[in-house]
Short mmCIF file of C-alpha atoms in Angstrom, two decimals:
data_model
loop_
_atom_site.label_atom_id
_atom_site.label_comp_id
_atom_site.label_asym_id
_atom_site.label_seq_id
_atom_site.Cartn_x
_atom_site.Cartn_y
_atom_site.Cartn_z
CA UNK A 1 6.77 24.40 -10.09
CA UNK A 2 6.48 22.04 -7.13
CA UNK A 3 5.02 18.38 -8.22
CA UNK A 4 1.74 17.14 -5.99
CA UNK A 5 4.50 15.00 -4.85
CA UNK A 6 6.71 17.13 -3.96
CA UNK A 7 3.76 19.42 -1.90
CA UNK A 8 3.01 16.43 -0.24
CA UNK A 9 6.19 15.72 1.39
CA UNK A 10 6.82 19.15 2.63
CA UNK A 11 3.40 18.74 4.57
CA UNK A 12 4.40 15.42 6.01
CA UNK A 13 7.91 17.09 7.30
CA UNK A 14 5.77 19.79 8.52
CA UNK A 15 3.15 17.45 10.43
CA UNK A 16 6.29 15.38 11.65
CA UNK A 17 8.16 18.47 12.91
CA UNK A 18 5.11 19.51 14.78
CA UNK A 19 4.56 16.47 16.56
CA UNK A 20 7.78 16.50 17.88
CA UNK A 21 7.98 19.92 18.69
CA UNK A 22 4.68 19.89 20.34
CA UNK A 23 4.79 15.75 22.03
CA UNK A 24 8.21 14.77 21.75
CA UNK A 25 7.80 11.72 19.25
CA UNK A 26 10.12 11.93 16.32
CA UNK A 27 8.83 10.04 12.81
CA UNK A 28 11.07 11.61 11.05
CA UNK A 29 13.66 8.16 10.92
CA UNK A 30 11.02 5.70 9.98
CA UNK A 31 10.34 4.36 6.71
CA UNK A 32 8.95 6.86 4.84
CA UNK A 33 6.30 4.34 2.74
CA UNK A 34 4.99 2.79 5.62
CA UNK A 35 4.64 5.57 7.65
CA UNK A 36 2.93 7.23 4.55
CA UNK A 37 0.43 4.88 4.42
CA UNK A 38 -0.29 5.42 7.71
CA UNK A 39 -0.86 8.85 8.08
CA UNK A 40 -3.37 9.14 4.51
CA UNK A 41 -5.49 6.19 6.22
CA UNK A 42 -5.71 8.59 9.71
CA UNK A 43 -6.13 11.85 7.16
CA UNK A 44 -8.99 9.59 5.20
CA UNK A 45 -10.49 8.43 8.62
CA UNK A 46 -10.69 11.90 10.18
CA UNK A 47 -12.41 13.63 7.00
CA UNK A 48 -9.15 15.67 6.59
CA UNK A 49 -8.33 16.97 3.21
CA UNK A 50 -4.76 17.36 3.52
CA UNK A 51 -1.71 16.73 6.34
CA UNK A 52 -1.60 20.34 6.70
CA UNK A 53 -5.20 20.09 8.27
CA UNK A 54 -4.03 16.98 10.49
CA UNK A 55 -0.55 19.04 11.62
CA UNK A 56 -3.46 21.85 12.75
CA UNK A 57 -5.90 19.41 14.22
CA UNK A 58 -2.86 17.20 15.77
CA UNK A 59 -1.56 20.81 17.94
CA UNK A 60 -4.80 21.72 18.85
CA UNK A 61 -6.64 18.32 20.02
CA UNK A 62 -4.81 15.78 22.15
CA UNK A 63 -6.88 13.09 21.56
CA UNK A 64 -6.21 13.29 17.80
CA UNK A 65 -3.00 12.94 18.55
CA UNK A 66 -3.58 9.56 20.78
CA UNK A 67 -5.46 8.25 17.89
CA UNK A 68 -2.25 9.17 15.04
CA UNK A 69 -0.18 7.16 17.63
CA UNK A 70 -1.86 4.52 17.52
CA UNK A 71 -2.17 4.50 13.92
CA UNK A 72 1.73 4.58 14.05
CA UNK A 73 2.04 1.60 16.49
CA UNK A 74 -0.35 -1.08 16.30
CA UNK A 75 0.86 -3.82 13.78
CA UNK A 76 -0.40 -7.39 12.96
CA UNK A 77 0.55 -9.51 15.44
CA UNK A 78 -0.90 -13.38 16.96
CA UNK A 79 0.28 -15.09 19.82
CA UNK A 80 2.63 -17.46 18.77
CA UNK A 81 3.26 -15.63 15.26
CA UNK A 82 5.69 -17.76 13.44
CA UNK A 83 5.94 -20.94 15.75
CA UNK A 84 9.04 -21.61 14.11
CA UNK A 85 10.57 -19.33 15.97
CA UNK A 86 8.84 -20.04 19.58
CA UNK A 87 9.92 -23.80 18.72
CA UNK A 88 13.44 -22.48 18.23
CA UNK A 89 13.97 -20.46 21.39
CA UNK A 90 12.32 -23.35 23.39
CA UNK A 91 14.59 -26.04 22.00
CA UNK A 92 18.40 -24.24 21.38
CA UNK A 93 17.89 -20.91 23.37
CA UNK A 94 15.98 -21.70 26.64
CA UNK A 95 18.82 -24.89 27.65
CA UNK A 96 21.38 -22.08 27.33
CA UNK A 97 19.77 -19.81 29.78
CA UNK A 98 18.96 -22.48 32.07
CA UNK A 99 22.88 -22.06 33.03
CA UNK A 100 21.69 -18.96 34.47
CA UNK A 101 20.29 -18.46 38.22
CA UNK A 102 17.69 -16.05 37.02
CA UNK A 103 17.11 -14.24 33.55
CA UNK A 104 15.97 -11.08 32.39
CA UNK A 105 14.04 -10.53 28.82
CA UNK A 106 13.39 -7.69 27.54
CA UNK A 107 10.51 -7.62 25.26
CA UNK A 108 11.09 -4.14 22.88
CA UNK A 109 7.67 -2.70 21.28
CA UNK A 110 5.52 -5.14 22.75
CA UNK A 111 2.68 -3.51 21.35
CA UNK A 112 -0.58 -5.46 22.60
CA UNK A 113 1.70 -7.80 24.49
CA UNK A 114 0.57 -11.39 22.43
CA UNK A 115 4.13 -12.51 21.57
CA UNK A 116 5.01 -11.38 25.34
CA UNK A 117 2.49 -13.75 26.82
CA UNK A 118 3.33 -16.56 24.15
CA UNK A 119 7.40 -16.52 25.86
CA UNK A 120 6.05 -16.58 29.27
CA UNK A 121 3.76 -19.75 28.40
CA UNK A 122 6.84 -20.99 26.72
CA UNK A 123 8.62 -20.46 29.62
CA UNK A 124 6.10 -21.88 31.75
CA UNK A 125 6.02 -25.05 29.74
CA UNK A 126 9.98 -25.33 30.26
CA UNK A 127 9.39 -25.28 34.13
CA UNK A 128 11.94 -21.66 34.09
CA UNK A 129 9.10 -18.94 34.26
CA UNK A 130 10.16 -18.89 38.04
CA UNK A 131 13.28 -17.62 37.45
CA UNK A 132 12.71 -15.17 34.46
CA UNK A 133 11.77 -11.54 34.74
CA UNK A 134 10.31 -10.50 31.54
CA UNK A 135 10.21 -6.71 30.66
CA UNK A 136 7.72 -5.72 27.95
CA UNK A 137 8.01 -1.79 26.46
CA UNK A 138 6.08 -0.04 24.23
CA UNK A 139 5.98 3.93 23.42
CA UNK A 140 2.45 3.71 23.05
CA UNK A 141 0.57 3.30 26.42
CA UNK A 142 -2.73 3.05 25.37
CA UNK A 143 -1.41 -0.53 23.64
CA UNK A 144 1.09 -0.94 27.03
CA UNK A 145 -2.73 -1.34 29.04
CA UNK A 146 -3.99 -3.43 26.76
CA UNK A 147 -0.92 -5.48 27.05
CA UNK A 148 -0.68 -5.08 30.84
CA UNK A 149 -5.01 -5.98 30.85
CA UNK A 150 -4.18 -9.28 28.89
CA UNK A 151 -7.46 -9.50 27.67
CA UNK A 152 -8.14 -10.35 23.53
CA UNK A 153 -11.15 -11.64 21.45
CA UNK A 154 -12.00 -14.88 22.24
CA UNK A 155 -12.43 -15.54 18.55
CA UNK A 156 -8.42 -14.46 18.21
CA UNK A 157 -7.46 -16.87 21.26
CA UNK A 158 -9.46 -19.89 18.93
CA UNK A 159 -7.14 -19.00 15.97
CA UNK A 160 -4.20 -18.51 18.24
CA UNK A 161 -4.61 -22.07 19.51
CA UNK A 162 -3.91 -23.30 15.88
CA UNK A 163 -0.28 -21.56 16.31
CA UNK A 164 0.22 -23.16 19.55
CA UNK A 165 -0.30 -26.28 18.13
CA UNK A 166 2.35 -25.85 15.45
CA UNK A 167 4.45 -24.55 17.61
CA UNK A 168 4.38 -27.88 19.98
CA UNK A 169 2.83 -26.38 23.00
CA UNK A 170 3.19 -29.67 25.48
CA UNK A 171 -0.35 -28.02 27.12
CA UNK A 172 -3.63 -27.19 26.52
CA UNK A 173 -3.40 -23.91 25.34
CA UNK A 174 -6.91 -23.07 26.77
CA UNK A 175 -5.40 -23.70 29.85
CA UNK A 176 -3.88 -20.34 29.69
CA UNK A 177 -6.55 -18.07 30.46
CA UNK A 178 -10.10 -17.69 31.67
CA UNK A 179 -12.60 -17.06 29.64
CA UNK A 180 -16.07 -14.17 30.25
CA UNK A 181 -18.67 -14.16 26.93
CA UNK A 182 -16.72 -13.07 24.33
CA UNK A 183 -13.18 -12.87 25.61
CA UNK A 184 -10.26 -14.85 26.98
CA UNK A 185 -7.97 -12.65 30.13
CA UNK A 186 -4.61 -14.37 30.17
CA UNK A 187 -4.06 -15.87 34.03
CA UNK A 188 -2.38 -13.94 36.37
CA UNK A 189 0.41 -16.28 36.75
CA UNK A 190 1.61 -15.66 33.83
CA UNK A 191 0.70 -11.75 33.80
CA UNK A 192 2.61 -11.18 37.00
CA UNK A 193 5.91 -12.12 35.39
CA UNK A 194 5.91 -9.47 33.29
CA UNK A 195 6.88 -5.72 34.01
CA UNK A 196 5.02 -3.46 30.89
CA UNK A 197 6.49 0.01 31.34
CA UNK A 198 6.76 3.07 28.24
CA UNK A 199 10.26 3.04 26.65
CA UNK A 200 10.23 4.56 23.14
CA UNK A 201 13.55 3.11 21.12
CA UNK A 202 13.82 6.48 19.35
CA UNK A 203 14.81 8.62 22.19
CA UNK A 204 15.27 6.21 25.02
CA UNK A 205 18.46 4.90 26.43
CA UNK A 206 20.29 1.41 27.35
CA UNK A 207 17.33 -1.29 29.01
CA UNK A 208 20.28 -2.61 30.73
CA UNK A 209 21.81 -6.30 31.70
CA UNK A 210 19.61 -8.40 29.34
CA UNK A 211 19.89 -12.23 28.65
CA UNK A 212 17.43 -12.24 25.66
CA UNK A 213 15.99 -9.10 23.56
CA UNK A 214 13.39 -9.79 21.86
CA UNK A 215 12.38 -7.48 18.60
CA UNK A 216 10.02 -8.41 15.86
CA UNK A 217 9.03 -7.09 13.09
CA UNK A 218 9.67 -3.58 14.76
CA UNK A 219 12.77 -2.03 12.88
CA UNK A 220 11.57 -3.01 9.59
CA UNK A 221 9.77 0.53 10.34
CA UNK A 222 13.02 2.23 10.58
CA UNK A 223 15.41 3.58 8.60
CA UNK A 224 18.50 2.60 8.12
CA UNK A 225 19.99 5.50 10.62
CA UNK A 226 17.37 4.40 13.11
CA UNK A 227 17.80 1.17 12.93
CA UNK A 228 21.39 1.18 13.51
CA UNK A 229 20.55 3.73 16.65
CA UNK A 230 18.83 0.84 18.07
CA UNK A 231 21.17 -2.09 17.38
CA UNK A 232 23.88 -0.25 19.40
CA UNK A 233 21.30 0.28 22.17
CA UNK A 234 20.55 -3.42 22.04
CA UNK A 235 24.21 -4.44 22.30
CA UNK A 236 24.43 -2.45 25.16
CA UNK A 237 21.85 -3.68 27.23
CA UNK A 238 22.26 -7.16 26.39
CA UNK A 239 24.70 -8.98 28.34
CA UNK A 240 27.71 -10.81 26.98
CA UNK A 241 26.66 -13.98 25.48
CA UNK A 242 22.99 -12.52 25.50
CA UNK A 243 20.21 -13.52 22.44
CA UNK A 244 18.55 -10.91 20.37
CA UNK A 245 15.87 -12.34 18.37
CA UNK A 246 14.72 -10.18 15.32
CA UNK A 247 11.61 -11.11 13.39
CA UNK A 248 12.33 -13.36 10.01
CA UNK A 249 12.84 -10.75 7.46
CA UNK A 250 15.14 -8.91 9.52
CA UNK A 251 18.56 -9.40 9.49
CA UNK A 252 22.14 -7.80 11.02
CA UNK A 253 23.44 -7.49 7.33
CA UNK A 254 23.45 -4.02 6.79
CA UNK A 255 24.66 -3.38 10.63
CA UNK A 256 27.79 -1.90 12.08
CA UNK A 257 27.29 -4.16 15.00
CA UNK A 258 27.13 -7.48 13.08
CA UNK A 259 30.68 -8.74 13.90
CA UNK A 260 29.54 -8.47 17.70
CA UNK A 261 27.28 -11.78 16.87
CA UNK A 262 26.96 -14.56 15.84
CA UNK A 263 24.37 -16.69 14.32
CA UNK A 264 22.33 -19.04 16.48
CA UNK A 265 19.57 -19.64 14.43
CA UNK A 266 19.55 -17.82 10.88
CA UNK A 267 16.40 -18.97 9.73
CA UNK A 268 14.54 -17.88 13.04
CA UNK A 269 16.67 -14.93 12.91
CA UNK A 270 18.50 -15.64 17.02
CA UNK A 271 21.80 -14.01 17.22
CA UNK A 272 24.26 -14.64 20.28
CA UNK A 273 26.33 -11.70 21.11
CA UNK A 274 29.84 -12.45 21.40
CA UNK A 275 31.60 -8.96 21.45
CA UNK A 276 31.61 -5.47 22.69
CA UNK A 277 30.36 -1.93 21.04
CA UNK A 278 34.05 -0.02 21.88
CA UNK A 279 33.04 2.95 24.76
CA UNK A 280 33.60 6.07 23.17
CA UNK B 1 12.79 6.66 -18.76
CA UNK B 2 11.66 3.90 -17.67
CA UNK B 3 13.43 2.40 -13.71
CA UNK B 4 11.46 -0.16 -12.54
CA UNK B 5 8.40 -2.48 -13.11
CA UNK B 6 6.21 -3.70 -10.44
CA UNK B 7 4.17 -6.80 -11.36
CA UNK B 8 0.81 -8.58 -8.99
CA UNK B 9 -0.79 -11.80 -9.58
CA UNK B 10 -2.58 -13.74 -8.00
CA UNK B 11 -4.24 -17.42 -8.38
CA UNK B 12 -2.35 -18.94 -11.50
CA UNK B 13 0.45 -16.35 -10.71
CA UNK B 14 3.52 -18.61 -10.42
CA UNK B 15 2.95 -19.58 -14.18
CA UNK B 16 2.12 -16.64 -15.72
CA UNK B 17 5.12 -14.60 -13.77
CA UNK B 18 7.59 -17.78 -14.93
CA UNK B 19 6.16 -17.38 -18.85
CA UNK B 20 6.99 -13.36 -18.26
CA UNK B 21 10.27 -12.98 -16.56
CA UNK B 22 11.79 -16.35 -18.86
CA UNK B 23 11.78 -13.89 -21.41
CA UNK B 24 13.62 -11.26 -20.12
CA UNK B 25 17.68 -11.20 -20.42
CA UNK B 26 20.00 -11.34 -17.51
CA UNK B 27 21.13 -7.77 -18.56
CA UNK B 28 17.28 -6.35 -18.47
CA UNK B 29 18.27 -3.34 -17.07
CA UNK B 30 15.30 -1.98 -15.25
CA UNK B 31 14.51 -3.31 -11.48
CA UNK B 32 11.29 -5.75 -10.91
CA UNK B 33 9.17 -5.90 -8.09
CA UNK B 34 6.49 -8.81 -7.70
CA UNK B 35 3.73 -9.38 -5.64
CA UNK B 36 2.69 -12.41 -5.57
CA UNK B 37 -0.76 -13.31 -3.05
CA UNK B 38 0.49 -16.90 -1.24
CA UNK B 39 -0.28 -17.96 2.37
CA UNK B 40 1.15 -16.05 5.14
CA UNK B 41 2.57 -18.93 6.60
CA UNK B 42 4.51 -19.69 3.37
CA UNK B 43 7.81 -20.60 2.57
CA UNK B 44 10.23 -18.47 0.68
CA UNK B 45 10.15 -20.86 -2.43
CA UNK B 46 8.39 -18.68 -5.30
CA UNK B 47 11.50 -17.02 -5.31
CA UNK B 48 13.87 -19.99 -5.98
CA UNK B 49 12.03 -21.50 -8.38
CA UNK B 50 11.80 -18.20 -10.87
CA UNK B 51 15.24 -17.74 -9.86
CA UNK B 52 16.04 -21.26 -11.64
CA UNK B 53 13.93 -20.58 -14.44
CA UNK B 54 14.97 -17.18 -15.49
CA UNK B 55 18.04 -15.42 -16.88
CA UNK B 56 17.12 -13.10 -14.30
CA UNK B 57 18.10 -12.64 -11.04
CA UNK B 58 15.10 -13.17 -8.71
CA UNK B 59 15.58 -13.23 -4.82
CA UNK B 60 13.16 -12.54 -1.60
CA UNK B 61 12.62 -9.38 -0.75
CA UNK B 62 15.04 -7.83 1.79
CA UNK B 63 14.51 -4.95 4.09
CA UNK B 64 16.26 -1.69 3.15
CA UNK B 65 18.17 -3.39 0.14
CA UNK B 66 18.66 -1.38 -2.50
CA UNK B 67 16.79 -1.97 -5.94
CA UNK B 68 19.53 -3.30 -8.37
CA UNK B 69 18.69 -3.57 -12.56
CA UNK B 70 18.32 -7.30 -13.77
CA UNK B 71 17.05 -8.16 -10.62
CA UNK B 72 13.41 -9.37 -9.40
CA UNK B 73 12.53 -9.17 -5.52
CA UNK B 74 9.78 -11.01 -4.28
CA UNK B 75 7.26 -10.25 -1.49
CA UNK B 76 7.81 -12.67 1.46
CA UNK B 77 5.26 -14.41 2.17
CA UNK B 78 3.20 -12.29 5.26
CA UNK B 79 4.76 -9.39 4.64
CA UNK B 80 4.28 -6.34 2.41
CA UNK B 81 6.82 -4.76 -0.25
CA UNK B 82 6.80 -1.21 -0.54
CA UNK B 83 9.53 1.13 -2.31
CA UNK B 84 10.84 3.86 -0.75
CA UNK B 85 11.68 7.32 -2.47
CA UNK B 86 15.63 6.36 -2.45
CA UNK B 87 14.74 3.44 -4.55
CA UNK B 88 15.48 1.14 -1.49
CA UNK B 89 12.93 -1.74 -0.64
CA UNK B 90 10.44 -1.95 2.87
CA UNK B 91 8.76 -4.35 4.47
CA UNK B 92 5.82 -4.03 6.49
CA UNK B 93 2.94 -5.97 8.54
CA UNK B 94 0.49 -3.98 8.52
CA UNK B 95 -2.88 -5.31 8.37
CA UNK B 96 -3.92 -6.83 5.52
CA UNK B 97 -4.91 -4.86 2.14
CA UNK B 98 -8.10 -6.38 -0.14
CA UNK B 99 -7.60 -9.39 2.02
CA UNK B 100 -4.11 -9.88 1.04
CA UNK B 101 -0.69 -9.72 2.99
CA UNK B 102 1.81 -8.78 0.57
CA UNK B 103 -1.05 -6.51 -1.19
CA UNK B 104 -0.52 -6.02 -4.65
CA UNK B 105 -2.40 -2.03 -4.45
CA UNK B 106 0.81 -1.68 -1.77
CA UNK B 107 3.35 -2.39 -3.54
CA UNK B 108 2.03 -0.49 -6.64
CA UNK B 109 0.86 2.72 -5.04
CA UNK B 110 4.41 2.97 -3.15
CA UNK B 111 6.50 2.49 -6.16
CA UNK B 112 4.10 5.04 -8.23
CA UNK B 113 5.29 7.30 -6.29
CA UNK B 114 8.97 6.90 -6.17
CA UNK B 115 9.33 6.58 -9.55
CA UNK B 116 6.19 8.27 -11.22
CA UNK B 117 6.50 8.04 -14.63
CA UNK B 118 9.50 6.03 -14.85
CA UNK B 119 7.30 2.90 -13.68
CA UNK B 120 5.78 0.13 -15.52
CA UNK B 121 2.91 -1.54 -13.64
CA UNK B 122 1.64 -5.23 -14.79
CA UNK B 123 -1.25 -6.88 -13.63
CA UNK B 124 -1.68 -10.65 -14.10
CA UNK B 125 -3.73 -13.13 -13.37
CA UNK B 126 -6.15 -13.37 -10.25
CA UNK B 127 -9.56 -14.05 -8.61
CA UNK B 128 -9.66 -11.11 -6.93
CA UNK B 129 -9.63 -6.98 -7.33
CA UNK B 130 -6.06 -6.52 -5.49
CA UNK B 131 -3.80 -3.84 -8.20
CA UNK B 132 -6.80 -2.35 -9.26
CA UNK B 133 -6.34 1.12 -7.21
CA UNK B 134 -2.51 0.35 -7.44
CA UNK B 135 -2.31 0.27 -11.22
CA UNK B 136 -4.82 3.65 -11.21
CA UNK B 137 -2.26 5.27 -9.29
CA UNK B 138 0.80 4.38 -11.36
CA UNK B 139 -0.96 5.64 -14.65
CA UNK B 140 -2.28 8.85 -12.67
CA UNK B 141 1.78 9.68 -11.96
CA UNK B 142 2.31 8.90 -15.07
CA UNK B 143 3.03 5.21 -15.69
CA UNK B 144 2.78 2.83 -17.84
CA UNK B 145 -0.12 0.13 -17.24
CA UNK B 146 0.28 -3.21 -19.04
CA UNK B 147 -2.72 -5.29 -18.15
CA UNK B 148 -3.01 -9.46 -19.02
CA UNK B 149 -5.83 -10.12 -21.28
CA UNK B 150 -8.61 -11.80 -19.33
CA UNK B 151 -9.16 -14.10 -21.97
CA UNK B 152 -5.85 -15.73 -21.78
CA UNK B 153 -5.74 -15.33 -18.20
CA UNK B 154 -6.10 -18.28 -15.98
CA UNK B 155 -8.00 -16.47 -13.67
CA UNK B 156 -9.69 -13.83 -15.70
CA UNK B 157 -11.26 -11.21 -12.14
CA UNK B 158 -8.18 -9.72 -11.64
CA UNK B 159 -7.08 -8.40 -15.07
CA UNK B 160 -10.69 -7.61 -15.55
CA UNK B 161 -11.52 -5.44 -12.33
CA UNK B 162 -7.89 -3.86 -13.17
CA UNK B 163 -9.47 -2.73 -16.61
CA UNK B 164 -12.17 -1.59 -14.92
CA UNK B 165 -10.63 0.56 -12.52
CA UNK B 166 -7.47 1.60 -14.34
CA UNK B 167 -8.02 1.00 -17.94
CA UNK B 168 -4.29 0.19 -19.24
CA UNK B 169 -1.55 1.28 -22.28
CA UNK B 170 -1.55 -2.37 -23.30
CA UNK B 171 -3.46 -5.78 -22.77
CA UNK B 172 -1.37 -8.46 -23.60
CA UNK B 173 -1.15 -12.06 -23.68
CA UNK B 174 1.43 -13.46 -21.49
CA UNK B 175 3.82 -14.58 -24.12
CA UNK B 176 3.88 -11.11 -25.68
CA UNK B 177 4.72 -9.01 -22.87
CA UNK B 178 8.56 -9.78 -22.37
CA UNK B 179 8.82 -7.89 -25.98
CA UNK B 180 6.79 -5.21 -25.02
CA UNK B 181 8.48 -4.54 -21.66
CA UNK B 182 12.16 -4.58 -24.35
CA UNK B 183 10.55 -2.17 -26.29
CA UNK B 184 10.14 0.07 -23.18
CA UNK B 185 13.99 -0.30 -22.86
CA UNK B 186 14.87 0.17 -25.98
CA UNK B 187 13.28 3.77 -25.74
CA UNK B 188 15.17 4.94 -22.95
CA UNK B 189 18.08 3.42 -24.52
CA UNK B 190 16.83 5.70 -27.65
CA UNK B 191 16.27 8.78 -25.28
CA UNK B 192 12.36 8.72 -25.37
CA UNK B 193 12.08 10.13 -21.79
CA UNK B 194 9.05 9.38 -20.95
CA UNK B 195 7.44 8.55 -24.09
CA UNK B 196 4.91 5.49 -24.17
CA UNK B 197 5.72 2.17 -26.16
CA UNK B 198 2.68 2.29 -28.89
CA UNK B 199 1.28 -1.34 -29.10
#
């Protein structure tokens, strides 16, 4: 006899095998106790007694489906989230790409776009902004136009101000956007250095010539088999001698492509890359 | 047989998890996961110090590493720990559950169901109701719920609302769980599979 357990898992297959049959996203690599999580709080939401009813509801009714995505992509995230880091990149990653003539960062599941707009001011504050293209992806585009809108709760913007301050900001971080009743819309100075466009890592190819990839707290989603897909598609797009910064509980440990770097920062998790993925 | 045990507190935490995992040998030979509820913005220090205290192993959390026995992994700080079905370790950061980023009811209700009734779930102490639903669902797949007694606990909500919602196998003083947790061993080591320690 199958275990409720058991039952359950079959469903979620199901549901996942339908969504990418019927949309084209495939869950079926991420990490199966997040993304469990996930889905019961969606089933919960939507009054649905099992995922069999949400794999019905999900093929049927589009909009469902917009709201499951972005129950699989919106995470926790502040502007300056860990100002460790920000201080980091500002102080032994910026001088290095201040070699260059002009830089290109890539940004990879940007989600609402606040660590996005925390580089640029970063960037700003380092008098480089003008010479940086940043490009900020997402698969989700309902999050890509929030990120692209730059507009957040002014109430967030007061407790991101506390992280700009640990992280040394050398403004006024209120500086940084304008501010209508009850929300803050990030200047377009700063907006119009970014490109936001849909990229999903799961299916998507090479984001190429890169001087700094940026990745945070994204792949701790993943499997192991996913995660590995997108290393290799990092390495490729970054260029020799590029950065990729991974959020601080994610490491290259358990990569193939770990002899490729080496460590800039391990606490703030900055790896240079120093090799080559072999063409095959 | 018992694999793992999973173990939440909260305010008055670091002792009480130092008093627990001191007594258990190096060779303990099920896996521990702890959830410990400390500021996001944390350092990674819980870890070190129980890791100098006990015969234990105890380390931070890693993402994808594999459960080993005689080995504790702590929750980073900000992040949550859930187990996966292959007995590997996940990290999320996902909004906050009860308040609380690691959530104790996370890590619980994960590893209830990748190991059923080969987990032992321990709530300590706490000023808050974080575990309660976790520790419900360990004992409804089958686990074993060993609950601090509120009257020894520094912080006596936690262990309380924890009775409340999930009742528990055992309350225990602090000092006396280490012996009970050996007894669990020394079942599967007998071949109980599955049996429950009595008292």
């Amino acid at each position: 006899m199958m275990e409720e357990n058991e039952r359950e898992d079959l469903e979620i297959d199901l549901l996942l095998e339908g969504i990418r049959r019927r949309y084209g996203y495939d869950f079926s690599n991420y990490s199966h106790a997040s993304l469990k999580r996930r889905l019961a709080q969606l089933r919960d939401r939507a009054g649905l007694a099992r995922y069999t009813a949400m794999l019905d509801r999900v093929l049927h009714d589009e909009r469902f489906f917009d709201e499951l995505l972005m129950q699989m992509s919106i995470t926790v995230t502040e502007m300056f989230r860990d100002p460790g880091f920000y201080r980091a990149v500002r102080d032994e990653v910026v001088p290095i790409l201040k070699t260059f003539p002009f830089v290109k960062i890539w940004h990879a599941g940007c989600a609402t776009g606040e660590e996005v707009y925390s580089m640029a001011m970063l960037l700003h504050e380092e008098d480089f902004l003008d010479r940086v293209r940043i490009y900020a992806t997402d698969f989700n585009k309902h999050a890509l136009d929030a990120a692209e809108k730059g507009i957040y709760p002014l109430e967030k913007a007061q407790a991101y101000a506390a992280n700009y301050q640990a992280f040394g900001g050398k403004g006024d971080f209120a500086d940084y956007y304008t501010t209508a009743y009850d929300r803050v819309k990030i200047k377009d100075f700063l907006r119009e250095k970014v490109t936001f466009s849909y990229h999903n890592l799961v299916t998507d190819g090479v984001f190429g010539e890169m001087n700094l990839i940026c990745c945070r707290n994204v792949l701790i989603y993943f499997d192991r088999t996913l995660q590995e897909r997108v290393f290799r598609l990092f390495t490729q797009s970054l260029r020799h001698g590029g950065f990729l910064c991974l959020g601080n509980k994610e490491s290259l440990n358990f990569s193939g492509i770990k002899p490729l770097f080496e460590t800039a920062d391990a606490r703030q998790r900055i790896f240079k890359k120093t090799g080559e993925l072999e063409h095959v | 047989m018992y694999e793992a045990v999973v173990i939440g507190a909260s305010a008055g935490g670091m002792r009480a998890l130092q008093t627990v995992l001191s007594g258990l040998r190096s060779e303990f030979p099920l896996s521990v996961a702890i959830v410990q509820h400390v500021s996001p913005s944390a350092d990674s220090y819980l870890a070190e110090y129980l890791d100098g205290k006990c015969a234990l192993t105890v380390k931070e959390a890693e993402d994808k590493e594999a459960m080993a026995p005689g080995t504790a992994y702590v929750a980073p700080p900000g992040y949550h720990l859930l187990v996966e079905k292959d007995r590997s370790l996940s990290l999320s950061v996902d909004a906050r559950v009860n308040f609380s980023c690691p959530s104790i009811d996370v890590l619980f209700e994960s590893a209830a169901e990748a190991f059923g009734r080969g987990l032992i779930g321990i709530v300590l102490t706490g000023a808050n109701a974080d575990g309660s639903a976790g520790l419900k669902s360990i004992r409804a797949r089958g686990g074993l719920a060993i609950v601090q007694d509120p009257a020894t606990a520094e912080a006596a909500f936690m262990p309380r609302a924890a009775l409340e919602t999930a009742g528990a196998d055992h309350v225990a003083a602090l000092e006396e769980i280490p012996a009970l947790l050996e007894k669990c061993v020394s079942l599967n080591e007998g071949g109980a599979h599955g049996a429950k320690a009595n008292g």
